[in-house]
Amino acid sequence: MNIRRSIRIIFRSKTYSLLNIIGLAIGITSAALIFLWVESKVNFNKAIPNSRNIYVSAYHYYPGSGECITSFESNNLLAKALDDDFPEVKSCARYNSETLVFVPENTTSSFEEKGAYADSSLFNMIGMEFIYGDISYVFEPQYSIILSRSMARKIYGDENPIGKGLVNEGAIYQVTGVFEDMPDNTSFQFEWVIPFRIMEQKVKKVFDIGEWGASWLHTYVELEPGVDLKLLNDKLDELSFQKAGPTYKSFHIFLYPLNRMLLYGQYKNGVETGGGYIKTVSLFFLIGVLILLIACINFMNLSTARSQKRALEVGVRKTFGTKRKYLIRQFLVESGLITSIALFVVGRVDLAESSLV
């Protein structure tokens, strides 16, 4: 009975109800979108199965004058040294992203896609799932390439692309595998992967890649569980001195947790500031809370303003013996219905956006 009466009252006061529903719906939708964005950033890289044990190499450079420079890059020799000399290291992978244009063999169509040059050890490290191809052998051909499901479908439709050729700058790359698209909230956003040895061949023509001071790529390192990162970074300091000698004593190589890189990977004069992107994420979270709070306050203000018009109704119903608890229940049901309708509108908007995407 309360629900039926509440529905009649809501439809009788169309302007008031519409303002409340629209205000709540806009507030809840805006806050929800912000909170979803915040969640994606807080969980960045956590979609990778073993992300807590994955690190990225970086270095501090102390010039003769001025502040220390910190960079999340490494040289070409670090990965092999870690594999050979550090039992704490489970695997290493060199990585460099690039955007290339590919032309399928015997066609004139071209496809510009972002991808990466990487070692095959990256596949297991970040949990890549293969649809076609054997993960152990996809990089055996000298000029091999693996494609994401999206890129393979874009070029070849539903056809199995294994063995097909893609041309780039005169080189023909043989498609040897297709992998599932990587999650959006990770550091690894690529549509294709080519063996890192191809990148080595290109860079060798420009400068000497055998120098420990030449940092131009990313090295991702998976550690065994339970490794003390501080002790390992101390050993890395010794390694850089032993391998490079006193010439590079101003370089200090270290590993940084992949999960913290986006939010906290900010350094000033060689010291982690504890800030970075986390400040932006925190700010947006507070904005979302503020929007939701304003929507609730607006709802209460409209209800308070309307209460003066409802005073006569309350007086009449009390005169006819309606108890106080039933009146309270009536107003709660009305508020609950308006909130439910607003949430329904939010849900419909979300479904519409999803269908458009």
XYZ file of C-alpha atoms in Angstrom:
357
model
C 0.000 0.000 0.000
C 2.853 2.364 0.874
C 4.509 1.644 -2.472
C 1.327 2.265 -4.455
C 0.687 5.553 -2.641
C 4.335 6.583 -3.108
C 4.127 5.959 -6.854
C 1.005 8.124 -7.087
C 2.737 10.932 -5.155
C 5.855 10.724 -7.369
C 3.789 10.994 -10.578
C 1.659 13.738 -9.090
C 4.766 15.897 -8.445
C 6.426 15.418 -11.822
C 8.755 18.432 -11.719
C 10.085 17.644 -8.248
C 10.522 13.943 -9.055
C 12.217 14.661 -12.389
C 14.690 17.088 -10.823
C 15.551 14.615 -8.083
C 15.942 11.673 -10.458
C 18.062 13.605 -12.969
C 20.237 15.117 -10.227
C 20.858 11.757 -8.571
C 21.415 9.967 -11.894
C 23.988 12.515 -13.107
C 25.773 12.519 -9.747
C 25.890 8.730 -9.427
C 26.947 8.248 -13.077
C 29.743 10.824 -12.847
C 31.019 9.402 -9.559
C 30.818 5.818 -10.844
C 32.814 6.632 -13.986
C 35.484 8.367 -11.898
C 35.659 5.471 -9.428
C 36.002 2.970 -12.288
C 38.886 5.014 -13.718
C 40.521 5.200 -10.276
C 40.138 1.440 -9.846
C 41.803 0.787 -13.221
C 44.815 2.910 -12.225
C 45.114 1.471 -8.715
C 45.059 -2.047 -10.223
C 47.392 -1.154 -13.092
C 49.483 -4.195 -14.130
C 47.755 -6.399 -11.536
C 45.983 -8.273 -14.330
C 49.370 -9.897 -14.987
C 49.307 -13.197 -13.043
C 52.703 -12.864 -11.323
C 53.010 -9.075 -11.320
C 54.118 -8.902 -7.665
C 57.396 -10.618 -8.607
C 58.052 -8.623 -11.801
C 60.379 -5.619 -11.792
C 61.680 -3.124 -14.316
C 65.313 -2.104 -14.486
C 66.267 1.529 -13.919
C 69.333 3.577 -13.103
C 70.435 6.683 -11.249
C 72.943 8.848 -13.060
C 74.983 11.309 -11.015
C 76.536 13.910 -13.328
C 79.505 16.003 -12.271
C 77.180 18.879 -11.486
C 73.440 19.195 -11.026
C 70.800 16.859 -9.687
C 70.727 13.088 -10.054
C 68.805 11.808 -13.099
C 66.647 8.667 -12.776
C 65.546 6.726 -15.854
C 63.578 3.492 -16.259
C 65.807 2.187 -19.024
C 68.709 -0.230 -19.245
C 71.517 -1.354 -21.522
C 71.565 -4.384 -23.792
C 73.899 -6.403 -21.552
C 72.000 -6.357 -18.271
C 69.523 -9.153 -19.083
C 72.267 -11.703 -19.844
C 74.275 -10.694 -16.786
C 71.215 -11.156 -14.545
C 70.444 -14.559 -16.065
C 74.064 -15.742 -15.688
C 75.109 -14.316 -12.307
C 71.960 -13.947 -10.187
C 70.212 -17.109 -8.918
C 67.466 -14.853 -7.485
C 66.378 -14.064 -11.048
C 63.853 -16.423 -12.604
C 63.818 -14.820 -16.077
C 64.613 -11.590 -17.933
C 63.159 -10.021 -21.050
C 64.373 -7.093 -23.124
C 61.610 -4.923 -24.534
C 61.196 -1.916 -26.804
C 57.911 -0.599 -28.194
C 57.485 0.890 -31.662
C 54.819 1.623 -34.260
C 55.355 0.015 -37.675
C 53.482 -0.255 -40.962
C 52.931 -3.767 -42.341
C 51.763 -4.824 -45.786
C 50.421 -8.387 -46.193
C 52.214 -10.281 -48.970
C 50.702 -9.995 -52.430
C 48.418 -7.126 -51.404
C 48.537 -3.339 -51.443
C 46.768 -2.848 -48.097
C 48.790 -1.396 -45.241
C 48.264 -1.573 -41.475
C 49.921 0.754 -38.971
C 50.014 -0.840 -35.523
C 51.824 -0.372 -32.232
C 53.910 -3.343 -31.151
C 57.119 -4.401 -29.472
C 60.472 -6.035 -29.984
C 60.916 -8.492 -27.117
C 62.580 -11.691 -25.952
C 60.440 -14.832 -25.929
C 60.873 -15.083 -22.129
C 58.344 -12.237 -21.900
C 55.494 -14.576 -22.943
C 55.473 -16.669 -19.769
C 56.526 -13.751 -17.595
C 53.363 -11.734 -18.277
C 51.065 -14.708 -18.872
C 50.370 -14.318 -22.594
C 47.812 -16.816 -23.919
C 48.322 -18.184 -27.431
C 45.464 -19.051 -29.781
C 47.693 -20.278 -32.617
C 51.328 -21.290 -32.500
C 53.588 -23.037 -29.990
C 54.883 -20.630 -27.338
C 58.246 -22.464 -27.273
C 58.936 -22.189 -31.015
C 57.217 -19.047 -32.324
C 60.508 -17.111 -32.449
C 62.584 -19.850 -34.097
C 62.379 -18.385 -37.650
C 64.802 -15.484 -38.035
C 62.104 -13.054 -39.221
C 59.086 -14.144 -37.225
C 56.170 -12.162 -35.860
C 53.245 -12.936 -33.563
C 49.981 -11.007 -33.739
C 47.237 -10.133 -31.297
C 43.787 -11.583 -31.914
C 42.539 -8.088 -32.907
C 45.319 -7.456 -35.437
C 45.045 -10.956 -36.922
C 41.293 -10.504 -37.379
C 41.761 -7.043 -38.861
C 44.170 -8.345 -41.519
C 43.059 -11.937 -42.146
C 39.498 -12.092 -40.834
C 38.661 -15.502 -39.355
C 41.377 -17.243 -41.388
C 44.286 -18.939 -39.586
C 47.217 -16.568 -40.282
C 50.044 -18.998 -39.412
C 52.625 -19.017 -42.200
C 51.396 -15.790 -43.794
C 53.875 -13.026 -44.587
C 53.901 -9.375 -43.507
C 56.267 -6.951 -45.217
C 57.975 -4.067 -43.407
C 60.839 -2.020 -44.865
C 61.710 -4.769 -47.339
C 61.799 -7.568 -44.743
C 59.175 -10.326 -44.816
C 58.040 -11.473 -41.382
C 56.431 -14.900 -41.087
C 53.388 -15.058 -38.794
C 54.144 -17.845 -36.305
C 51.573 -17.193 -33.572
C 48.429 -15.370 -32.469
C 47.876 -14.343 -28.850
C 44.926 -13.030 -26.867
C 44.706 -9.242 -26.608
C 46.480 -7.861 -23.553
C 44.329 -6.197 -20.839
C 44.043 -2.418 -21.230
C 45.382 -1.564 -17.766
C 48.901 -2.967 -18.162
C 52.240 -1.583 -19.329
C 52.241 -4.065 -22.218
C 50.096 -2.615 -24.974
C 51.093 -4.181 -28.287
C 49.406 -5.672 -31.337
C 52.485 -7.508 -32.595
C 55.770 -8.824 -31.195
C 58.997 -9.348 -33.149
C 62.144 -11.038 -31.722
C 64.429 -8.560 -29.980
C 67.391 -9.765 -32.048
C 65.906 -7.840 -34.998
C 66.008 -4.644 -32.949
C 69.636 -5.400 -32.020
C 70.563 -5.642 -35.696
C 69.005 -2.231 -36.387
C 70.532 -0.428 -33.409
C 74.008 -1.856 -34.029
C 74.160 0.257 -37.174
C 73.665 3.434 -35.115
C 75.839 2.977 -32.003
C 77.753 0.403 -29.981
C 75.203 -1.648 -28.030
C 77.964 -3.396 -26.074
C 78.496 -0.438 -23.746
C 77.085 -0.561 -20.212
C 76.474 3.166 -20.320
C 74.253 2.942 -23.428
C 70.720 2.696 -22.028
C 68.039 2.521 -24.708
C 65.637 -0.311 -23.862
C 63.512 -1.731 -21.047
C 64.507 -4.863 -19.166
C 61.773 -6.669 -17.255
C 62.913 -9.071 -14.551
C 60.939 -11.807 -12.822
C 62.371 -12.720 -9.416
C 61.953 -15.875 -7.405
C 59.409 -15.484 -4.556
C 60.786 -14.070 -1.305
C 63.830 -12.279 -2.730
C 65.065 -9.294 -0.679
C 64.970 -6.422 -3.187
C 67.334 -4.177 -1.205
C 70.046 -6.843 -1.059
C 69.592 -7.569 -4.747
C 69.915 -3.884 -5.680
C 73.115 -3.684 -3.613
C 74.482 -6.578 -5.677
C 73.460 -4.776 -8.852
C 75.574 -1.793 -7.804
C 78.570 -4.103 -7.521
C 77.736 -5.748 -10.851
C 77.691 -2.453 -12.750
C 81.069 -1.512 -11.325
C 82.601 -4.932 -12.104
C 81.268 -5.071 -15.656
C 81.704 -1.449 -16.667
C 84.611 -0.409 -14.453
C 85.212 2.991 -12.838
C 84.245 4.790 -16.052
C 80.601 4.320 -15.093
C 80.862 4.760 -11.333
C 78.262 7.539 -11.617
C 75.672 4.941 -12.741
C 73.686 2.963 -10.169
C 71.463 0.234 -11.602
C 68.458 -0.947 -9.586
C 65.171 -2.831 -9.987
C 61.801 -1.215 -9.319
C 58.457 -3.056 -8.732
C 56.287 -3.073 -11.844
C 53.104 -2.670 -9.758
C 54.345 0.619 -8.277
C 55.791 2.136 -11.427
C 52.735 4.038 -12.681
C 51.592 5.452 -9.348
C 54.796 5.945 -7.377
C 57.685 5.811 -9.871
C 58.749 9.436 -9.403
C 62.252 10.348 -8.277
C 63.847 13.646 -7.383
C 67.611 13.847 -7.083
C 67.833 10.068 -6.772
C 65.202 9.741 -4.019
C 61.703 8.286 -4.452
C 59.256 11.082 -3.676
C 56.287 8.864 -2.869
C 54.303 11.001 -5.291
C 53.732 10.780 -9.008
C 50.531 9.677 -10.723
C 49.070 8.671 -7.358
C 48.437 12.385 -6.702
C 46.258 12.627 -9.816
C 44.419 9.409 -8.911
C 43.819 10.625 -5.349
C 42.557 13.968 -6.633
C 40.052 12.315 -8.969
C 38.883 10.012 -6.177
C 38.166 13.047 -3.978
C 36.351 14.723 -6.882
C 34.177 11.611 -7.279
C 33.338 11.606 -3.563
C 32.542 15.339 -3.738
C 30.221 14.877 -6.746
C 28.375 12.069 -4.966
C 28.104 14.188 -1.811
C 26.744 17.165 -3.765
C 24.143 14.919 -5.438
C 23.007 13.649 -2.018
C 22.868 17.179 -0.560
C 20.858 18.348 -3.577
C 18.446 15.456 -3.028
C 18.030 16.384 0.653
C 17.581 20.098 -0.128
C 14.822 19.390 -2.635
C 13.133 17.067 -0.177
C 13.367 19.690 2.596
C 11.965 22.428 0.344
C 9.058 20.206 -0.616
C 8.354 19.232 2.984
C 6.582 22.572 3.500
C 4.041 21.609 0.852
C 3.642 18.165 2.416
C 2.982 19.612 5.917
C -0.762 19.957 5.230
C -0.963 16.352 4.037
C 0.862 15.147 7.152
C -1.488 17.149 9.386
C -4.609 15.737 7.748
C -3.325 12.156 7.951
C -2.436 12.602 11.649
C -5.942 13.930 12.253
C -7.373 10.736 10.770
C -5.197 8.668 13.117
C -2.150 7.770 10.992
C 0.704 6.860 13.302
C 4.104 8.574 13.158
C 5.991 5.403 12.181
C 3.741 4.930 9.114
C 4.431 8.496 7.978
C 8.181 7.941 8.361
C 7.909 4.703 6.413
C 5.956 6.509 3.693
C 8.663 9.140 3.190
C 11.411 6.507 3.242
C 9.601 4.491 0.570
C 9.257 7.613 -1.613
C 12.969 8.383 -1.263
C 13.836 4.758 -1.966
C 11.721 4.710 -5.123
C 13.270 7.921 -6.468
C 16.766 6.554 -5.754
C 15.897 3.228 -7.412
C 14.610 4.995 -10.527
C 17.816 7.086 -10.631
C 19.923 3.911 -10.346
C 17.850 2.319 -13.123
C 18.576 5.336 -15.359
C 22.303 5.009 -14.524
C 22.172 1.334 -15.522
C 20.473 2.113 -18.824
C 23.058 4.785 -19.631
C 25.851 2.322 -18.859
C 24.308 -0.307 -21.159
C 23.933 2.255 -23.950
C 27.602 3.267 -23.637
C 28.694 -0.386 -23.635
C 26.738 -1.117 -26.831
C 28.314 1.892 -28.540
C 31.802 0.747 -27.556
